[in-house]
Amino acid sequence: MATPTPQRRAYVLGGNRIPFARAGGPYAHASNQDMLTVALDGLVARYGLQGERIGEVAAGAVLKHSRDFNLTRESVLGSALSAETPAYDVQQACATGLETLVSLSNKIRLGQLESAISGGVDTTSDAPIAVSDRLRRALLDLSRAKTAGQKLAAAAKIRPKDLAPSTPRTSEPRTELSMGEHQAITTAQWGITREAQDQLALASHLNLAAAWDAGFFDDLVTPYRGLIRDQNLRADSSLEKLAGLKPTFGLGLDTPATMTAGNSTPLTDGASTVLLGSQEWASAHDLTPLAAVIDAEAAAVDFMHGDDGLLMAPVFAVPRLLARNGLTLDDLELIEIHEAFASTVLCALAAWESDDFGRERLGLDGAFGKVDRDRLNVHGSSLAAGHPFAATGGRIVATVSAELHRRRVARLAAGDDRPPRALVSICAAGGLGLTALLEAA
């Protein structure tokens, strides 16, 4: 398979997000538009973009009100960016934020854009609540009725049970199983232990806490509504505390339930943005590129009829992505795997280390490879920070790009010109997965 030959590189120039909050917390009465606008304005202030016409802004949310049909454009209009900045919405479940970055980066690489902002936002606190289908149809008939008789006939169709609201669900439409129950099946299939999940969850909290304490996020996060750090972060977490939590998912399986609220991500509110640009645009604005977006690969699995778990699609995307670029896992200095659940990460690592899986499912001679834990989610990930669905991609890319740049500067100072590389891997509802390859600029 041929290696992509872009005309030029697209760079991550910076990022900004608001601290992520637990659902029902400080952002309980903030809308998606409120949060995305604040995240955009924080980016604008950080990089001196007041009144700037950006090439395009793309963002999205998984949970949207009908009023948010043009969410990103409305957020741009409410921000300090020029009103002449084009904007559009994207939705690819939990991969939304990364998909906006990939799409905009490709436009920059093709010369269609000089600058762009990718982003994502989600609130489960302000989730849209719809009326039942029967009530909705009756109300539509009522609005179209011409005569008193027609109006009475339409109103007469409404029954008390029709008044119950229809709230958003996290279950898969085709299986009616929640994401946690799907993952519990995969966890049991791969034999992931409770202890291993709790260890990974603890590492996420400790790594994120250390990064906050070191000031790593000072240039990446704008405080909002009294919150200055991610609310879900538990710097005092321990294996003993995690071990004391009762299992939440997989209670009906034949194997012992191992997934708890401690090793699963909570429902979260938040927004993130990433500033992208060409080398020429960055130079004109006196901005230092942090990382180049090299390539991306998407995958999907048949979780309804096949043997693959709902969140296992990245397991197939990553080998294809690295093969196309002539790389292996050993060539990656940083590996960011979205911690939807601790066992999601551990199942992916187990699959890549399996000789049988490598031969039978990935078409390799044996195992795909092993990921050393000191390269994995080095500044924590979703288990500690939280997971506002569409905002997760921007959080991960901004974090890993800043770390790539930090390592690049240190390496150059030591006389080493080799640019470190990073992998970003995000699983998503519907059996989807999106991955990207970044390299320090």
XYZ file of N, CA and C in Angstrom, residues 48-209:
486
model
N -4.106 35.084 20.567
C -4.255 36.400 19.964
C -5.045 36.400 18.675
N -6.194 35.722 18.669
C -6.971 35.585 17.438
C -8.225 36.457 17.436
N -8.267 37.486 18.280
C -9.458 38.331 18.343
C -9.727 38.964 16.979
N -10.953 38.784 16.501
C -11.344 39.354 15.217
C -10.761 38.647 14.018
N -10.039 37.556 14.224
C -9.376 36.830 13.127
C -10.405 36.012 12.338
N -10.253 36.008 11.023
C -11.071 35.126 10.188
C -10.312 33.822 10.007
N -10.757 32.792 10.689
C -10.146 31.467 10.589
C -10.707 30.767 9.354
N -9.895 29.912 8.745
C -10.328 29.229 7.516
C -11.638 28.491 7.685
N -11.713 27.627 8.692
C -12.956 26.926 9.018
C -12.899 26.459 10.468
N -14.047 26.399 11.098
C -14.185 25.791 12.413
C -15.149 24.620 12.272
N -14.727 23.457 12.739
C -15.600 22.273 12.727
C -15.642 21.703 14.136
N -16.826 21.431 14.607
C -16.995 20.850 15.937
C -18.321 20.097 15.940
N -18.664 19.543 17.068
C -19.921 18.822 17.135
C -20.197 18.337 18.530
N -21.380 17.791 18.692
C -21.810 17.211 19.959
C -22.575 15.927 19.658
N -22.507 14.993 20.588
C -23.270 13.756 20.432
C -24.712 13.975 20.869
N -24.892 14.667 21.993
C -26.230 14.963 22.510
C -26.567 16.405 22.169
N -27.503 16.602 21.232
C -27.832 17.941 20.771
C -29.330 18.202 20.855
N -29.671 19.407 21.254
C -31.055 19.856 21.154
C -31.367 20.177 19.693
N -32.640 20.164 19.344
C -33.022 20.539 17.978
C -32.623 21.979 17.696
N -32.562 22.818 18.728
C -32.161 24.211 18.523
C -30.687 24.336 18.123
N -29.918 23.282 18.351
C -28.486 23.303 18.069
C -28.161 22.765 16.678
N -29.070 22.964 15.720
C -28.828 22.413 14.382
C -27.601 23.039 13.731
N -27.216 24.242 14.165
C -26.046 24.943 13.611
C -25.123 25.337 14.757
N -24.870 24.376 15.654
C -24.197 24.623 16.923
C -22.852 25.334 16.769
N -22.007 24.840 15.878
C -20.657 25.386 15.771
C -20.669 26.811 15.215
N -21.472 27.043 14.202
C -21.571 28.395 13.640
C -22.095 29.376 14.690
N -23.107 28.972 15.446
C -23.644 29.848 16.482
C -22.594 30.121 17.552
N -21.790 29.122 17.867
C -20.731 29.319 18.865
C -19.672 30.283 18.343
N -19.342 30.165 17.068
C -18.383 31.109 16.466
C -18.937 32.527 16.523
N -20.223 32.677 16.182
C -20.833 34.004 16.212
C -20.835 34.599 17.619
N -20.887 33.735 18.618
C -20.863 34.208 20.001
C -19.469 34.399 20.551
N -18.458 34.064 19.767
C -17.074 34.154 20.228
C -16.423 35.435 19.722
N -15.146 35.605 20.059
C -14.402 36.793 19.618
C -13.790 36.618 18.234
N -14.031 35.475 17.594
C -13.553 35.288 16.219
C -14.337 36.192 15.277
N -13.776 36.427 14.084
C -14.507 37.188 13.074
C -15.792 36.457 12.706
N -16.863 37.211 12.530
C -18.136 36.619 12.102
C -18.041 36.076 10.678
N -16.949 36.366 9.971
C -16.748 35.843 8.618
C -16.057 34.481 8.634
N -15.927 33.873 9.814
C -15.320 32.540 9.931
C -16.355 31.460 9.639
N -16.169 30.649 8.596
C -17.132 29.581 8.299
C -17.067 28.488 9.375
N -18.172 27.794 9.566
C -18.213 26.756 10.596
C -19.252 25.704 10.235
N -19.022 24.478 10.687
C -20.011 23.425 10.440
C -19.926 22.371 11.535
N -20.983 21.581 11.640
C -21.088 20.544 12.664
C -20.703 19.175 12.112
N -20.134 18.339 12.981
C -19.795 16.947 12.661
C -20.300 16.084 13.813
N -20.711 14.861 13.520
C -21.088 13.945 14.595
C -20.635 12.540 14.248
N -19.708 11.999 15.020
C -19.246 10.617 14.861
C -19.083 10.007 16.252
N -20.126 10.148 17.063
C -20.126 9.643 18.440
C -18.867 10.119 19.170
N -18.230 9.247 19.926
C -17.091 9.672 20.743
C -15.879 10.060 19.911
N -15.872 9.757 18.633
C -14.760 10.130 17.753
C -14.971 11.497 17.106
N -16.017 12.196 17.463
C -16.360 13.455 16.803
C -15.198 14.453 16.821
N -14.634 14.689 17.986
C -13.570 15.686 18.088
C -12.361 15.340 17.240
N -11.997 14.061 17.208
C -10.849 13.649 16.396
C -11.187 13.707 14.913
N -12.424 13.379 14.559
C -12.820 13.437 13.146
C -12.744 14.868 12.624
N -13.163 15.845 13.429
C -13.057 17.234 12.973
C -11.601 17.606 12.739
N -10.716 17.135 13.592
C -9.286 17.439 13.434
C -8.727 16.791 12.171
N -9.090 15.546 11.927
C -8.593 14.843 10.737
C -9.081 15.534 9.464
N -10.363 15.857 9.419
C -10.932 16.472 8.213
C -10.297 17.832 7.934
N -10.161 18.641 8.955
C -9.585 19.975 8.752
C -8.092 19.895 8.421
N -7.392 18.961 9.057
C -5.968 18.785 8.738
C -5.777 18.412 7.277
N -6.648 17.542 6.774
C -6.543 17.155 5.364
C -6.765 18.347 4.440
N -7.684 19.229 4.811
C -7.915 20.422 3.989
C -6.678 21.331 4.000
N -6.032 21.422 5.133
C -4.796 22.225 5.199
C -3.709 21.572 4.357
N -3.601 20.258 4.439
C -2.571 19.548 3.670
C -2.792 19.719 2.177
N -4.060 19.802 1.774
C -4.374 19.969 0.351
C -4.278 21.415 -0.109
N -4.068 22.339 0.832
C -3.982 23.746 0.449
C -5.325 24.442 0.383
N -6.393 23.762 0.828
C -7.713 24.388 0.802
C -7.887 25.379 1.946
N -7.163 25.160 3.023
C -7.228 26.037 4.188
C -5.816 26.374 4.649
N -5.676 27.553 5.270
C -4.423 27.918 5.919
C -4.519 27.760 7.432
N -5.731 27.887 7.957
C -5.949 27.767 9.401
C -7.298 27.107 9.649
N -7.445 26.546 10.839
C -8.710 25.888 11.191
C -8.736 25.666 12.698
N -9.934 25.462 13.200
C -10.126 25.080 14.605
C -11.047 23.887 14.638
N -10.582 22.803 15.263
C -11.437 21.628 15.457
C -11.912 21.627 16.901
N -13.004 20.932 17.134
C -13.512 20.933 18.506
C -14.622 19.958 18.746
N -15.073 19.944 19.967
C -16.179 19.089 20.361
C -16.698 19.505 21.720
N -17.934 19.209 21.969
C -18.568 19.597 23.230
C -19.667 18.597 23.540
N -19.915 18.374 24.785
C -21.066 17.544 25.153
C -21.481 17.819 26.585
N -22.773 17.840 26.782
C -23.331 17.922 28.116
C -24.340 16.802 28.295
N -24.185 16.060 29.350
C -25.222 15.101 29.711
C -26.136 15.701 30.770
N -25.712 16.854 31.339
C -26.573 17.545 32.310
C -27.724 18.251 31.619
N -27.438 18.839 30.445
C -28.441 19.600 29.704
C -28.904 18.795 28.492
N -29.016 17.491 28.682
C -29.361 16.606 27.562
C -30.765 16.914 27.049
N -30.964 16.782 25.737
C -32.295 17.046 25.179
C -33.300 15.995 25.633
N -34.467 16.432 26.013
C -35.552 15.523 26.383
C -36.692 15.730 25.396
N -37.066 14.689 24.704
C -38.115 14.773 23.684
C -39.413 14.188 24.232
N -40.506 14.521 23.570
C -41.784 13.906 23.925
C -41.893 12.559 23.229
N -42.853 11.749 23.644
C -43.030 10.431 23.033
C -43.466 10.581 21.579
N -43.256 9.530 20.796
C -43.645 9.584 19.379
C -45.154 9.793 19.232
N -45.953 9.139 20.074
C -47.414 9.287 19.976
C -47.823 10.732 20.272
N -47.210 11.337 21.308
C -47.551 12.726 21.628
C -47.067 13.659 20.529
N -45.897 13.400 19.991
C -45.364 14.250 18.922
C -46.266 14.221 17.692
N -46.715 13.016 17.326
C -47.596 12.922 16.149
C -48.925 13.629 16.410
N -49.442 13.485 17.627
C -50.715 14.134 17.954
C -50.572 15.658 17.918
N -49.442 16.155 18.434
C -49.225 17.603 18.431
C -49.060 18.139 17.010
N -48.396 17.352 16.154
C -48.258 17.783 14.759
C -49.611 17.800 14.058
N -50.441 16.754 14.326
C -51.789 16.732 13.748
C -52.591 17.933 14.247
N -52.406 18.262 15.525
C -53.136 19.387 16.117
C -52.729 20.701 15.452
N -51.434 20.849 15.176
C -50.958 22.094 14.548
C -51.462 22.235 13.120
N -51.762 21.085 12.472
C -52.231 21.141 11.080
C -53.750 21.189 10.968
N -54.429 21.003 12.109
C -55.890 20.953 12.078
C -56.471 22.305 11.679
N -57.497 22.290 10.841
C -58.121 23.534 10.359
C -59.377 23.879 11.140
N -60.127 22.878 11.563
C -61.418 23.131 12.199
C -61.368 22.700 13.655
N -62.375 23.168 14.407
C -62.454 22.787 15.816
C -62.592 21.272 15.952
N -63.345 20.669 15.031
C -63.526 19.219 15.093
C -62.219 18.472 14.877
N -61.459 18.949 13.909
C -60.160 18.308 13.647
C -59.219 18.466 14.838
N -59.281 19.631 15.483
C -58.414 19.859 16.645
C -58.816 18.955 17.804
N -60.118 18.816 18.025
C -60.587 17.938 19.095
C -60.205 16.482 18.811
N -60.307 16.087 17.549
C -59.960 14.700 17.173
C -58.473 14.435 17.413
N -57.634 15.428 17.082
C -56.188 15.251 17.288
C -55.872 15.189 18.773
N -56.507 16.080 19.552
C -56.245 16.099 20.999
C -56.756 14.832 21.663
N -57.825 14.265 21.128
C -58.405 13.059 21.731
C -57.487 11.849 21.594
N -56.522 11.921 20.698
C -55.595 10.787 20.506
C -54.569 10.699 21.628
N -54.415 11.776 22.393
C -53.380 11.811 23.435
C -53.839 11.032 24.659
N -53.004 10.102 25.115
C -53.292 9.298 26.299
C -52.305 9.692 27.409
N -52.676 9.519 28.658
C -51.768 9.897 29.767
C -50.373 9.299 29.628
N -50.280 8.052 29.193
C -48.951 7.442 29.072
C -48.102 8.103 27.990
N -48.786 8.820 27.045
C -48.026 9.501 25.985
C -47.252 10.695 26.524
N -47.590 11.173 27.726
C -46.967 12.370 28.272
C -45.597 12.089 28.873
N -45.232 10.834 29.018
C -43.913 10.494 29.573
C -42.825 10.956 28.616
N -41.789 11.671 29.097
C -40.731 12.170 28.200
C -39.849 11.033 27.689
N -39.238 11.297 26.554
C -38.279 10.354 25.967
C -36.882 10.923 26.184
N -36.100 10.328 27.070
C -34.772 10.845 27.406
C -33.699 10.132 26.593
N -32.545 10.783 26.363
C -31.457 10.130 25.625
C -30.974 8.890 26.364
N -30.581 7.879 25.603
C -30.087 6.636 26.192
C -28.670 6.371 25.714
N -27.923 5.652 26.536
C -26.567 5.282 26.134
C -26.525 3.873 25.560
N -27.675 3.262 25.401
C -27.704 1.905 24.856
C -27.592 1.940 23.341
N -27.048 0.867 22.792
C -26.938 0.742 21.345
C -28.318 0.451 20.760
N -28.741 1.193 19.733
C -30.084 0.994 19.179
C -30.318 -0.431 18.666
N -29.275 -1.090 18.174
C -29.471 -2.404 17.542
C -29.369 -3.568 18.516
N -28.923 -3.312 19.734
C -28.813 -4.398 20.706
C -29.539 -4.104 22.003
N -29.838 -2.809 22.241
C -30.467 -2.362 23.493
C -29.562 -2.571 24.700
N -28.308 -2.921 24.459
C -27.349 -3.056 25.548
C -26.600 -1.738 25.731
N -26.354 -1.356 26.978
C -25.563 -0.153 27.219
C -24.119 -0.402 26.803
N -23.376 0.694 26.646
C -21.967 0.554 26.286
C -21.210 -0.233 27.361
N -21.562 -0.001 28.629
C -20.911 -0.729 29.717
C -21.191 -2.223 29.662
N -22.423 -2.583 29.334
C -22.752 -4.015 29.237
C -22.047 -4.651 28.044
N -21.956 -3.901 26.946
C -21.190 -4.419 25.802
C -19.737 -4.663 26.202
N -19.161 -3.661 26.893
C -17.756 -3.793 27.261
C -17.567 -4.923 28.263
N -18.543 -5.148 29.126
C -18.430 -6.246 30.095
C -18.302 -7.597 29.384
N -19.035 -7.758 28.295
C -18.935 -9.003 27.511
C -17.527 -9.144 26.933
N -17.007 -8.044 26.365
C -15.659 -8.076 25.787
C -14.611 -8.319 26.867
N -14.810 -7.684 28.014
C -13.879 -7.859 29.136
C -13.791 -9.324 29.547
N -14.939 -9.968 29.649
C -14.957 -11.390 30.008
C -14.336 -12.241 28.907
N -14.609 -11.866 27.668
C -14.071 -12.624 26.516
C -12.548 -12.645 26.535
N -11.952 -11.508 26.924
C -10.498 -11.420 26.937
C -9.894 -11.723 28.301
N -10.720 -12.034 29.273
C -10.223 -12.445 30.588
C -9.491 -11.340 31.332
N -9.964 -10.104 31.202
C -9.318 -8.973 31.870
C -9.742 -8.962 33.347
N -8.791 -8.932 34.247
C -9.099 -9.041 35.670
C -9.511 -7.690 36.269
N -10.202 -7.776 37.383
C -10.580 -6.560 38.125
C -9.321 -5.823 38.580
N -8.319 -6.551 39.036
C -7.095 -5.928 39.544
C -6.394 -5.132 38.443
N -6.328 -5.692 37.246
C -5.667 -4.990 36.134
C -6.433 -3.711 35.774
N -7.755 -3.777 35.809
C -8.558 -2.592 35.502
C -8.353 -1.508 36.554
N -8.347 -1.892 37.814
C -8.158 -0.906 38.877
C -6.759 -0.298 38.829
N -5.763 -1.085 38.476
C -4.403 -0.552 38.359
C -4.320 0.495 37.253
N -4.977 0.219 36.130
C -4.943 1.188 35.033
C -5.704 2.453 35.422
N -6.834 2.300 36.115
C -7.608 3.467 36.559
C -6.787 4.311 37.538
N -6.106 3.661 38.450
C -5.274 4.392 39.415
C -4.166 5.154 38.695
N -3.520 4.515 37.733
C -2.460 5.182 36.974
C -2.994 6.417 36.255
N -4.216 6.335 35.740
C -4.809 7.475 35.052
C -4.964 8.658 36.011
N -5.496 8.402 37.202
C -5.662 9.478 38.189
C -4.315 10.049 38.632
N -3.366 9.189 38.914
C -2.062 9.664 39.399
C -1.328 10.448 38.318
N -1.388 9.965 37.091
C -0.716 10.667 35.989
C -1.354 12.028 35.720
N -2.683 12.077 35.731
C -3.355 13.356 35.488
C -3.076 14.328 36.627
N -3.123 13.847 37.852
C -2.847 14.718 39.004
C -1.427 15.267 38.940
